[in-house]
CSV table of C-alpha atoms in Angstrom, one decimal:
chain,number,residue,atom,x,y,z
A,1328,UNK,CA,-13.7,41.4,-15.7
A,1329,UNK,CA,-10.4,39.4,-15.9
A,1330,UNK,CA,-8.0,38.5,-18.7
A,1331,UNK,CA,-6.9,34.9,-19.4
A,1332,UNK,CA,-4.2,33.8,-21.8
A,1333,UNK,CA,-5.6,32.3,-25.0
A,1334,UNK,CA,-3.2,29.7,-26.2
A,1335,UNK,CA,-6.0,27.5,-27.7
A,1336,UNK,CA,-5.6,24.8,-25.1
A,1337,UNK,CA,-8.5,23.0,-23.5
A,1338,UNK,CA,-7.4,24.5,-20.1
A,1339,UNK,CA,-7.6,28.1,-21.5
A,1340,UNK,CA,-11.1,27.3,-22.9
A,1341,UNK,CA,-12.2,26.1,-19.5
A,1342,UNK,CA,-10.7,29.2,-17.8
A,1343,UNK,CA,-12.3,31.5,-20.3
A,1344,UNK,CA,-15.7,29.8,-19.7
A,1345,UNK,CA,-15.2,30.2,-15.9
A,1346,UNK,CA,-14.5,33.9,-16.4
A,1347,UNK,CA,-17.5,34.4,-18.6
A,1348,UNK,CA,-19.6,32.5,-16.1
A,1349,UNK,CA,-18.6,35.0,-13.4
A,1350,UNK,CA,-19.2,37.9,-15.7
A,1351,UNK,CA,-22.7,36.6,-16.4
A,1352,UNK,CA,-24.0,35.5,-13.0
A,1353,UNK,CA,-21.6,37.1,-10.7
A,1354,UNK,CA,-20.1,35.3,-7.6
A,1355,UNK,CA,-22.5,32.4,-8.1
A,1356,UNK,CA,-20.6,31.7,-11.3
A,1357,UNK,CA,-17.5,31.1,-9.2
A,1358,UNK,CA,-19.4,28.8,-7.0
A,1359,UNK,CA,-20.7,26.8,-10.0
A,1360,UNK,CA,-17.1,26.6,-11.4
A,1361,UNK,CA,-15.8,25.2,-8.1
A,1362,UNK,CA,-18.6,22.7,-7.8
A,1363,UNK,CA,-17.8,21.5,-11.3
A,1364,UNK,CA,-14.1,21.4,-10.3
A,1365,UNK,CA,-15.0,18.8,-7.7
A,1366,UNK,CA,-16.6,16.6,-10.3
A,1367,UNK,CA,-14.0,17.4,-13.1
A,1368,UNK,CA,-10.6,17.8,-11.4
A,1369,UNK,CA,-8.8,18.9,-14.6
A,1370,UNK,CA,-10.6,22.2,-14.0
A,1371,UNK,CA,-8.1,23.6,-11.4
A,1372,UNK,CA,-9.5,25.4,-8.4
A,1373,UNK,CA,-6.1,27.0,-7.8
A,1374,UNK,CA,-6.7,28.9,-11.0
A,1375,UNK,CA,-10.4,29.6,-10.7
A,1376,UNK,CA,-10.2,30.8,-7.1
A,1377,UNK,CA,-7.6,33.6,-7.8
A,1378,UNK,CA,-9.7,34.8,-10.7
A,1379,UNK,CA,-12.7,35.1,-8.3
A,1380,UNK,CA,-10.5,37.1,-5.9
A,1381,UNK,CA,-9.3,39.3,-8.9
A,1382,UNK,CA,-12.9,39.9,-9.8
A,1383,UNK,CA,-13.6,41.0,-6.2
A,1384,UNK,CA,-10.6,43.3,-6.2
A,1385,UNK,CA,-12.0,44.9,-9.4
A,1386,UNK,CA,-15.4,45.5,-7.8
A,1387,UNK,CA,-17.4,42.9,-9.7
A,1388,UNK,CA,-18.6,41.5,-6.4
A,1389,UNK,CA,-17.4,41.6,-2.8
A,1390,UNK,CA,-14.6,39.5,-1.2
A,1391,UNK,CA,-17.1,38.0,1.2
A,1392,UNK,CA,-19.3,36.9,-1.8
A,1393,UNK,CA,-16.3,35.4,-3.5
A,1394,UNK,CA,-15.4,33.4,-0.4
A,1395,UNK,CA,-19.0,32.4,0.4
A,1396,UNK,CA,-20.0,31.3,-3.0
A,1397,UNK,CA,-16.8,29.3,-3.7
A,1398,UNK,CA,-17.1,27.5,-0.4
A,1399,UNK,CA,-20.8,26.7,-1.1
A,1400,UNK,CA,-19.7,25.4,-4.5
A,1401,UNK,CA,-17.1,23.2,-2.8
A,1402,UNK,CA,-19.7,21.8,-0.5
A,1403,UNK,CA,-22.2,21.1,-3.2
A,1404,UNK,CA,-19.6,19.3,-5.4
A,1405,UNK,CA,-18.4,17.3,-2.4
A,1406,UNK,CA,-21.9,16.1,-1.5
A,1407,UNK,CA,-22.5,15.0,-5.1
A,1408,UNK,CA,-19.4,12.8,-4.9
A,1409,UNK,CA,-20.5,11.7,-1.4
A,1410,UNK,CA,-23.7,10.5,-3.0
A,1411,UNK,CA,-21.7,8.6,-5.6
A,1412,UNK,CA,-19.8,6.8,-2.8
A,1413,UNK,CA,-23.0,6.0,-0.9
A,1414,UNK,CA,-24.6,4.6,-4.1
A,1415,UNK,CA,-21.4,2.6,-4.8
A,1416,UNK,CA,-21.4,1.1,-1.3
A,1417,UNK,CA,-19.0,-1.4,0.3
A,1418,UNK,CA,-20.5,-4.5,-1.2
A,1419,UNK,CA,-20.4,-3.3,-4.7
A,1420,UNK,CA,-16.9,-1.9,-4.3
A,1421,UNK,CA,-15.7,-5.3,-3.0
A,1422,UNK,CA,-17.2,-7.0,-6.0
A,1423,UNK,CA,-15.4,-4.6,-8.3
A,1424,UNK,CA,-12.1,-5.2,-6.5
A,1425,UNK,CA,-12.5,-9.0,-6.9
A,1426,UNK,CA,-12.5,-8.5,-10.7
A,1427,UNK,CA,-9.6,-6.1,-10.9
A,1428,UNK,CA,-6.1,-7.6,-11.4
A,1429,UNK,CA,-3.9,-7.4,-8.3
A,1430,UNK,CA,-6.7,-6.2,-6.1
A,1431,UNK,CA,-8.5,-8.2,-3.4
A,1432,UNK,CA,-11.7,-7.4,-1.5
A,1433,UNK,CA,-9.6,-7.4,1.7
A,1434,UNK,CA,-7.7,-4.4,0.3
A,1435,UNK,CA,-11.1,-2.5,0.4
A,1436,UNK,CA,-11.8,-3.7,3.9
A,1437,UNK,CA,-8.4,-2.4,5.2
A,1438,UNK,CA,-9.0,0.9,3.4
A,1439,UNK,CA,-12.5,1.3,4.8
A,1440,UNK,CA,-11.2,0.3,8.3
A,1441,UNK,CA,-8.5,3.0,8.1
A,1442,UNK,CA,-11.1,5.6,7.0
A,1443,UNK,CA,-13.4,4.7,9.8
A,1444,UNK,CA,-10.6,5.5,12.3
A,1445,UNK,CA,-9.2,8.6,10.6
A,1446,UNK,CA,-12.0,9.8,8.3
A,1447,UNK,CA,-12.5,13.1,10.0
A,1448,UNK,CA,-8.9,14.2,9.6
A,1449,UNK,CA,-8.8,12.8,6.0
A,1450,UNK,CA,-11.8,14.8,4.9
A,1451,UNK,CA,-10.6,18.1,6.5
A,1452,UNK,CA,-7.0,17.9,5.3
A,1453,UNK,CA,-7.9,16.2,2.1
A,1454,UNK,CA,-9.8,19.3,1.0
A,1455,UNK,CA,-6.4,21.1,0.8
A,1456,UNK,CA,-4.6,18.5,-1.3
A,1457,UNK,CA,-4.7,18.6,-5.1
A,1458,UNK,CA,-6.4,15.5,-6.7
A,1459,UNK,CA,-7.6,14.2,-3.3
A,1460,UNK,CA,-9.7,17.3,-2.8
A,1461,UNK,CA,-12.4,15.6,-4.9
A,1462,UNK,CA,-11.7,11.9,-4.3
A,1463,UNK,CA,-11.9,12.1,-0.5
A,1464,UNK,CA,-15.6,12.6,-0.6
A,1465,UNK,CA,-16.2,9.1,-2.2
A,1466,UNK,CA,-14.9,7.0,0.8
A,1467,UNK,CA,-16.8,9.3,3.1
A,1468,UNK,CA,-20.0,8.3,1.2
A,1469,UNK,CA,-19.0,4.6,1.1
A,1470,UNK,CA,-18.6,4.6,4.9
A,1471,UNK,CA,-21.7,6.7,5.4
A,1472,UNK,CA,-20.0,9.4,7.4
A,1473,UNK,CA,-22.7,11.4,9.2
A,1474,UNK,CA,-23.9,14.1,6.8
A,1475,UNK,CA,-23.5,16.9,9.4
A,1476,UNK,CA,-20.0,15.9,10.2
A,1477,UNK,CA,-19.0,15.5,6.5
A,1478,UNK,CA,-20.6,18.9,5.7
A,1479,UNK,CA,-18.8,20.7,8.5
A,1480,UNK,CA,-15.4,19.2,7.8
A,1481,UNK,CA,-15.8,19.9,4.1
A,1482,UNK,CA,-16.8,23.5,4.7
A,1483,UNK,CA,-13.9,24.1,7.1
A,1484,UNK,CA,-11.3,22.5,4.9
A,1485,UNK,CA,-12.6,24.2,1.8
A,1486,UNK,CA,-12.8,27.6,3.4
A,1487,UNK,CA,-9.1,27.4,4.3
A,1488,UNK,CA,-8.1,26.3,0.8
A,1489,UNK,CA,-10.4,28.8,-0.9
A,1490,UNK,CA,-9.4,31.7,1.3
A,1491,UNK,CA,-5.7,31.2,0.4
A,1492,UNK,CA,-6.3,31.4,-3.4
A,1493,UNK,CA,-9.1,33.9,-3.4
A,1494,UNK,CA,-7.0,36.3,-1.2
A,1495,UNK,CA,-4.1,35.7,-3.5
A,1496,UNK,CA,-6.1,36.9,-6.4
A,1497,UNK,CA,-7.6,39.8,-4.4
A,1498,UNK,CA,-4.2,41.0,-3.1
A,1499,UNK,CA,-2.0,40.3,-6.1
A,1500,UNK,CA,-4.4,41.4,-8.8
A,1501,UNK,CA,-3.1,40.7,-12.3
A,1502,UNK,CA,0.1,39.2,-10.7
A,1503,UNK,CA,-1.9,36.2,-9.2
A,1504,UNK,CA,-0.1,33.9,-11.6
A,1505,UNK,CA,2.8,34.0,-9.2
A,1506,UNK,CA,0.9,31.5,-7.0
A,1507,UNK,CA,0.7,28.9,-9.8
A,1508,UNK,CA,4.4,28.0,-9.6
A,1509,UNK,CA,4.1,27.1,-5.9
A,1510,UNK,CA,0.9,25.2,-6.5
A,1511,UNK,CA,2.6,23.3,-9.3
A,1512,UNK,CA,5.3,22.1,-7.0
A,1513,UNK,CA,2.7,20.8,-4.5
A,1514,UNK,CA,0.7,19.1,-7.3
A,1515,UNK,CA,3.8,17.5,-8.8
A,1516,UNK,CA,4.8,16.2,-5.3
A,1517,UNK,CA,1.3,14.7,-4.8
A,1518,UNK,CA,1.3,13.1,-8.3
A,1519,UNK,CA,4.9,11.7,-7.7
A,1520,UNK,CA,3.8,10.3,-4.3
A,1521,UNK,CA,0.8,8.6,-5.9
A,1522,UNK,CA,2.9,7.2,-8.8
A,1523,UNK,CA,5.4,5.8,-6.3
A,1524,UNK,CA,2.7,4.4,-4.1
A,1525,UNK,CA,1.0,2.7,-7.0
A,1526,UNK,CA,4.3,1.3,-8.4
A,1527,UNK,CA,5.2,-0.1,-5.0
A,1528,UNK,CA,1.8,-1.7,-4.5
A,1529,UNK,CA,2.0,-3.3,-8.0
A,1530,UNK,CA,5.6,-4.5,-7.3
A,1531,UNK,CA,4.7,-5.9,-3.8
A,1532,UNK,CA,1.5,-7.6,-5.0
A,1533,UNK,CA,3.2,-9.1,-8.1
A,1534,UNK,CA,6.0,-10.4,-6.0
A,1535,UNK,CA,3.6,-12.0,-3.6
A,1536,UNK,CA,1.6,-13.6,-6.4
A,1537,UNK,CA,4.8,-15.0,-8.0
A,1538,UNK,CA,6.0,-16.3,-4.6
A,1539,UNK,CA,2.6,-17.9,-4.1
A,1540,UNK,CA,2.7,-19.5,-7.6
A,1541,UNK,CA,6.2,-20.9,-6.9
A,1542,UNK,CA,5.0,-22.3,-3.6
A,1543,UNK,CA,2.1,-24.1,-5.2
A,1544,UNK,CA,4.4,-25.4,-7.9
A,1545,UNK,CA,6.9,-26.6,-5.4
A,1546,UNK,CA,4.1,-28.4,-3.4
A,1547,UNK,CA,2.9,-30.0,-6.6
A,1548,UNK,CA,6.4,-31.1,-7.4
A,1549,UNK,CA,6.9,-32.6,-3.9
A,1550,UNK,CA,3.6,-34.4,-4.2
A,1551,UNK,CA,4.5,-35.9,-7.6
A,1552,UNK,CA,7.9,-36.9,-6.3
A,1553,UNK,CA,6.3,-38.6,-3.3
A,1554,UNK,CA,3.8,-40.4,-5.5
A,1555,UNK,CA,6.7,-41.5,-7.9
A,1556,UNK,CA,8.8,-42.8,-5.0
A,1557,UNK,CA,5.8,-44.7,-3.7
A,1558,UNK,CA,5.1,-46.2,-7.1
A,1559,UNK,CA,8.8,-47.2,-7.6
A,1560,UNK,CA,8.8,-48.8,-4.1
A,1561,UNK,CA,5.7,-50.8,-4.9
A,1562,UNK,CA,7.2,-51.9,-8.2
A,1563,UNK,CA,10.5,-53.0,-6.5
A,1564,UNK,CA,8.5,-54.9,-3.9
A,1565,UNK,CA,6.5,-56.7,-6.7
A,1566,UNK,CA,9.7,-57.5,-8.5
A,1567,UNK,CA,11.3,-59.0,-5.4
A,1568,UNK,CA,8.1,-61.0,-4.8
A,1569,UNK,CA,8.1,-62.4,-8.3
A,1570,UNK,CA,11.7,-63.5,-8.0
A,1571,UNK,CA,10.9,-65.3,-4.8
């Protein structure tokens, strides 16, 4: 059906498996691969989807089938992660945060509060952002977003994302690899933003902890100094009384 480069890497092995899956079970194979991509992000949808479009252009199945099955796969994978978030729950997540260095349960509360206000936009647009495509389903489960709302937003966002890459494979044919360089830029940008965000959080939280420790040390020092002054004053008074 399609040809993939065989350089012996794990990514090539995953892609070859995806192609063989589509060869074996048709468009449902593309749906299965995309569902697994939600659970295993290193399997890149931006590579699997164009291959589904390429298969459609070669007549292996229709373009409609490629779009329908890949969107169904996205929804199934998203609901599995939603279930993980629902099982995890707010109480368990706060307990985990309390045991992780530099994290506090209040951080989870603020994040959940933000998601309760902006969860709809986060789910819809999150389906079009590498890395977050999968992860966004977990807070939706934690906050128990209504299933119908989560399903509709996931379907809409996934259909937009899937259509772009399936159509790229369908229209560009064997030249679909051109799309990869643009996706790589977006992915590197997202990864860079995440790294910067995590680094800033660690820096700010560490600085706050150091300042708090210094404050406690200064308070303890002031207390000791006050006790020492009081003791010296008492000794001076006793010395004066003994001389009298």
